[in-house]
Amino acid sequence: MPDATFLTWPFFEPPHARFAGDLRTWAAHAVPPLVDHGDVDASCRRLVRALGRAGWLRATVPAAYGGLTDGFDVRTLCLARETLAYQDGLADFAFAMQGLGTGPITLAGSDALRARYLPPVGRGEAIAAFALSEPDAGSDVAAMSTTATPDGPGHVRIDGAKTWISNGGIADHYVVFARTGEAPGARGLSAFVVDADTPGLQIAERMDVIAPHPLATLRFEGCRVPVGNRVGGPGEGFKVAMATLDVFRSTVGAAALGFARRALDEAVGRAATRQMFGAPLGDLQLTQAALAEMATAVDTSALLVYRAAWTKDRGAPRVTREAAMAKMHATEAAQGVIDRAVQIFGGLGVMKGVKVEELYREIRALRIYEGATEVQKIVIARELMKYAAEAALPRAAE
Ligand code: COS
């Protein structure tokens, strides 16, 4: 049973603790039979359906469209991801992508788009995806080259490619970001919802990665989409993407936290039972030092993740700095915690089928996707510099 004492922290309200406790109980018995890491497409479809039927996906859409709370409750999203990641990476993935894939619609979509796309996603009857990255524009979003150009009355045509798209190949719809050219760079992008069966949208390639999940490159060739499918105003795509990432970056940190907490628990269990030099491994001071540092890393991640989530839930319009810190720290710290857990397991730690081996593969991509650690550093530093300019901090004499 994972440590749940953090739920008494002042960041949370009673419904949060209930949500986390109930989800933990559900996930422990419902998730294992649904997951086959050798068939990630079928597993994710099963997981989305089950998460929807059990009501957990209601956390990914607003109450007006069948959801749990008025807007995003970021603490609930983070608790869900942490709890599901503790159980299984694919369960976390299936949950998270429903929220990220419709996040732009929730935050900036028209009532018509919300009414059409959000309820089935919240019930687990449709699968969502977020298509931002391109072969030559991952971290540098403003450099994207996919275009959406006017094509007859009331339509645009989308041409280009998107890559590293989670749920690519199994999604029912994608929020696609494209250059519409209102202005150069970041100010000339717009977002559109594209149904998966729209002519001109093809899955160009399925991608296999060290912790497999549905992932693909998409190709758009003359893909006609009604202008009414635009999410937000013309030229507002970059802001829509960034506002969505402001919400979901904290949740990536939460998933990393779930992996790290699981690795810590596995390591403590191993240290308590594995005999070495005539005593449990945990009697060795080097093991104790490792466990102490791992536990501290887990708690610092939790503090940053739930600080960011709480700040957003309290109504802060932007949590760019807090979310970037949470994502950066929690993913980097989790990598270290899991690595040490593998070390404590010794040879067993790198054997397929052993949980820490799975965690070792699962954590790696989180330091890269939704803004690599290096991007988070840029984001945090820019926020500091902005603050320095606005607050007129004391400057050294020139
Ligand atoms: N929320 C709302 N608006 C935001 C925002 C946010 N978090 N961040 C930036 N904006 C706005 C800015 O205020 C600016 O608006 P104005 O044009 O009105 O001034 C506009 O968006 C452009 O911002 P900026 O000049 O900072 O754009 P850059 O191209 O320099 O941004 C970074 C660079 C690195 C910050 C950005 O490209 C980024 O976050 N990249 C990582 C993307 C990512 O996570 N990719 C992974 C794919 S998702 S799985």
XYZ file of C-alpha atoms in Angstrom, residues 116-365:
250
model
C -19.752 17.167 -29.789
C -16.351 15.961 -28.611
C -16.178 16.098 -24.805
C -19.019 13.828 -23.577
C -17.902 10.674 -25.481
C -14.315 11.214 -24.289
C -15.469 11.531 -20.670
C -17.448 8.277 -21.018
C -14.517 6.434 -22.585
C -16.420 5.953 -25.845
C -14.030 8.026 -27.988
C -10.253 8.277 -27.904
C -8.562 11.688 -28.148
C -5.120 12.866 -29.291
C -3.051 16.072 -29.349
C -1.028 16.641 -32.520
C 1.546 19.383 -32.012
C 5.062 18.027 -32.642
C 6.572 17.792 -36.106
C 9.698 16.155 -37.465
C 11.441 19.572 -37.410
C 9.439 21.300 -34.682
C 9.330 19.572 -31.309
C 10.663 21.925 -28.670
C 10.472 24.905 -31.036
C 6.713 24.858 -31.584
C 6.686 28.169 -33.470
C 8.818 26.590 -36.226
C 6.045 24.224 -37.320
C 5.458 23.892 -41.044
C 2.119 22.068 -41.297
C -0.266 24.519 -42.946
C -4.007 25.119 -42.874
C -5.078 27.229 -45.846
C -8.563 28.408 -46.906
C -10.166 25.872 -49.256
C -13.572 26.894 -50.536
C -16.387 28.277 -48.440
C -16.111 27.437 -44.765
C -13.197 25.025 -45.040
C -9.421 24.813 -44.657
C -7.091 22.201 -46.077
C -4.341 20.841 -43.861
C -1.029 19.728 -45.370
C 2.050 18.490 -43.536
C 3.175 15.934 -40.980
C 2.938 15.449 -37.226
C 5.089 13.014 -35.315
C 5.376 11.404 -31.867
C 1.610 11.581 -31.645
C 0.341 9.595 -28.676
C -2.781 7.568 -29.494
C -1.839 8.009 -33.172
C -3.522 5.111 -34.965
C -6.215 4.452 -32.352
C -7.605 7.960 -31.744
C -11.061 8.933 -32.984
C -10.008 12.573 -33.332
C -6.909 14.770 -33.151
C -6.437 18.410 -32.169
C -4.015 19.485 -34.888
C -1.930 22.668 -34.763
C -1.080 24.258 -38.095
C 0.289 27.443 -39.575
C -2.504 29.742 -40.728
C -0.231 32.716 -41.323
C -1.948 35.606 -39.514
C 1.552 36.670 -38.408
C 5.032 35.163 -38.456
C 6.126 32.552 -35.902
C 4.082 31.798 -32.805
C 1.356 34.318 -33.685
C 0.399 32.633 -36.952
C -0.769 29.206 -35.751
C -4.295 27.846 -35.251
C -5.738 24.603 -33.881
C -8.378 22.366 -35.521
C -10.190 19.210 -34.480
C -9.723 16.587 -37.180
C -11.741 13.357 -37.116
C -9.548 10.308 -37.670
C -11.557 9.202 -40.715
C -11.224 12.548 -42.546
C -9.965 11.936 -46.119
C -6.388 13.165 -46.478
C -5.326 12.121 -42.964
C -3.165 9.024 -42.922
C -1.153 7.166 -40.333
C 2.231 7.334 -42.074
C 4.120 5.213 -39.558
C 3.585 3.500 -36.235
C 6.487 4.064 -33.831
C 7.956 1.530 -31.450
C 9.638 2.869 -28.310
C 11.288 1.398 -25.192
C 8.059 1.582 -23.181
C 5.554 0.824 -25.942
C 2.297 2.727 -26.221
C 0.237 3.780 -29.259
C 2.405 6.313 -31.093
C 2.482 7.408 -34.718
C 3.491 9.854 -37.402
C 0.485 11.392 -39.172
C 0.484 12.700 -42.738
C -1.980 15.339 -43.957
C -2.498 15.772 -47.696
C -5.317 18.069 -48.705
C -7.175 17.153 -45.533
C -10.357 19.313 -45.623
C -11.748 20.440 -42.303
C -14.651 22.844 -41.602
C -13.553 26.216 -40.239
C -16.030 25.545 -37.422
C -13.590 22.911 -36.159
C -11.077 25.634 -35.290
C -10.299 25.645 -31.569
C -9.891 29.248 -30.394
C -9.472 32.238 -32.670
C -7.390 32.433 -35.847
C -3.731 32.815 -34.924
C -4.337 31.739 -31.318
C -3.085 28.170 -31.722
C 0.227 28.727 -29.959
C -1.451 30.235 -26.918
C -4.003 27.421 -26.870
C -1.172 24.866 -26.984
C 0.784 26.598 -24.221
C -2.286 27.037 -21.995
C -3.029 23.314 -22.423
C 0.555 22.432 -21.546
C 0.347 24.705 -18.473
C -2.340 22.314 -17.169
C -0.885 19.019 -18.335
C 2.804 19.564 -17.578
C 2.075 19.309 -13.856
C 0.294 16.028 -14.546
C 3.376 14.629 -16.317
C 5.230 15.384 -13.089
C 2.478 13.519 -11.236
C 2.890 10.451 -13.443
C 6.638 10.516 -12.779
C 5.834 10.775 -9.084
C 3.655 7.663 -9.312
C 6.473 5.731 -11.004
C 8.974 6.963 -8.404
C 6.723 6.102 -5.474
C 6.267 2.597 -6.863
C 10.044 2.202 -7.326
C 10.632 3.372 -3.752
C 8.090 0.890 -2.394
C 9.610 -1.923 -4.455
C 13.074 -0.979 -3.192
C 12.022 -0.794 0.461
C 10.341 -4.195 0.145
C 13.453 -5.643 -1.413
C 15.775 -4.077 1.172
C 13.683 -5.520 3.984
C 13.715 -9.076 2.670
C 16.901 -9.647 0.658
C 19.604 -11.173 2.832
C 23.178 -10.038 2.294
C 26.239 -10.613 4.476
C 23.981 -12.397 6.970
C 21.447 -9.579 7.399
C 18.713 -7.793 5.409
C 20.066 -5.502 2.679
C 18.350 -2.609 4.458
C 20.714 -2.998 7.417
C 23.584 -1.747 5.256
C 24.108 1.956 5.684
C 24.701 2.446 1.959
C 21.234 1.031 1.305
C 19.783 3.247 4.011
C 21.410 6.312 2.441
C 19.962 5.396 -0.951
C 16.471 4.868 0.463
C 16.597 8.136 2.413
C 17.576 10.102 -0.679
C 14.938 8.360 -2.777
C 12.197 9.134 -0.240
C 13.259 12.777 -0.051
C 13.243 13.044 -3.852
C 9.714 11.604 -3.925
C 8.471 14.128 -1.384
C 10.102 17.132 -3.060
C 8.486 16.075 -6.339
C 5.110 15.740 -4.653
C 5.468 19.199 -3.111
C 6.272 20.814 -6.467
C 3.600 18.906 -8.399
C 0.806 19.636 -5.956
C 1.967 23.224 -5.440
C 1.587 23.791 -9.189
C -1.785 22.020 -9.295
C -3.119 23.883 -6.250
C -1.934 27.232 -7.614
C -3.772 26.611 -10.875
C -6.913 25.401 -9.084
C -6.908 28.540 -6.936
C -7.480 30.503 -10.125
C -4.014 31.617 -11.232
C -4.335 32.522 -14.932
C -0.827 31.202 -15.670
C 1.247 28.608 -13.806
C 3.944 28.449 -16.441
C 6.843 28.597 -13.960
C 5.287 26.295 -11.351
C 4.248 23.686 -13.919
C 7.656 23.730 -15.611
C 9.419 23.281 -12.264
C 7.102 20.438 -11.279
C 7.541 18.640 -14.586
C 11.297 19.109 -14.721
C 12.024 18.164 -11.135
C 9.611 15.250 -10.815
C 10.693 13.553 -14.048
C 14.420 13.990 -13.387
C 14.083 12.909 -9.757
C 12.007 9.863 -10.718
C 14.681 8.744 -13.148
C 17.209 8.808 -10.287
C 14.873 7.059 -7.828
C 14.075 4.281 -10.301
C 17.728 3.844 -11.239
C 18.595 3.344 -7.576
C 15.726 0.906 -7.154
C 17.155 -1.132 -10.029
C 20.544 -1.040 -8.282
C 19.010 -2.293 -5.033
C 17.430 -5.169 -6.953
C 20.832 -6.091 -8.439
C 20.703 -8.430 -11.450
C 17.006 -9.008 -10.930
C 16.425 -5.309 -11.533
C 17.175 -5.588 -15.238
C 15.133 -8.725 -15.838
C 12.031 -8.480 -17.989
C 8.888 -9.013 -15.970
C 10.339 -7.368 -12.846
C 8.504 -4.144 -11.990
C 11.569 -1.923 -11.570
C 12.811 -2.935 -15.031
C 9.467 -1.829 -16.474
C 9.614 1.445 -14.529
C 13.159 2.048 -15.788
C 11.844 2.014 -19.355
C 8.603 3.836 -18.572
C 10.173 6.908 -16.982
C 12.640 7.809 -19.706
C 10.295 9.457 -22.204
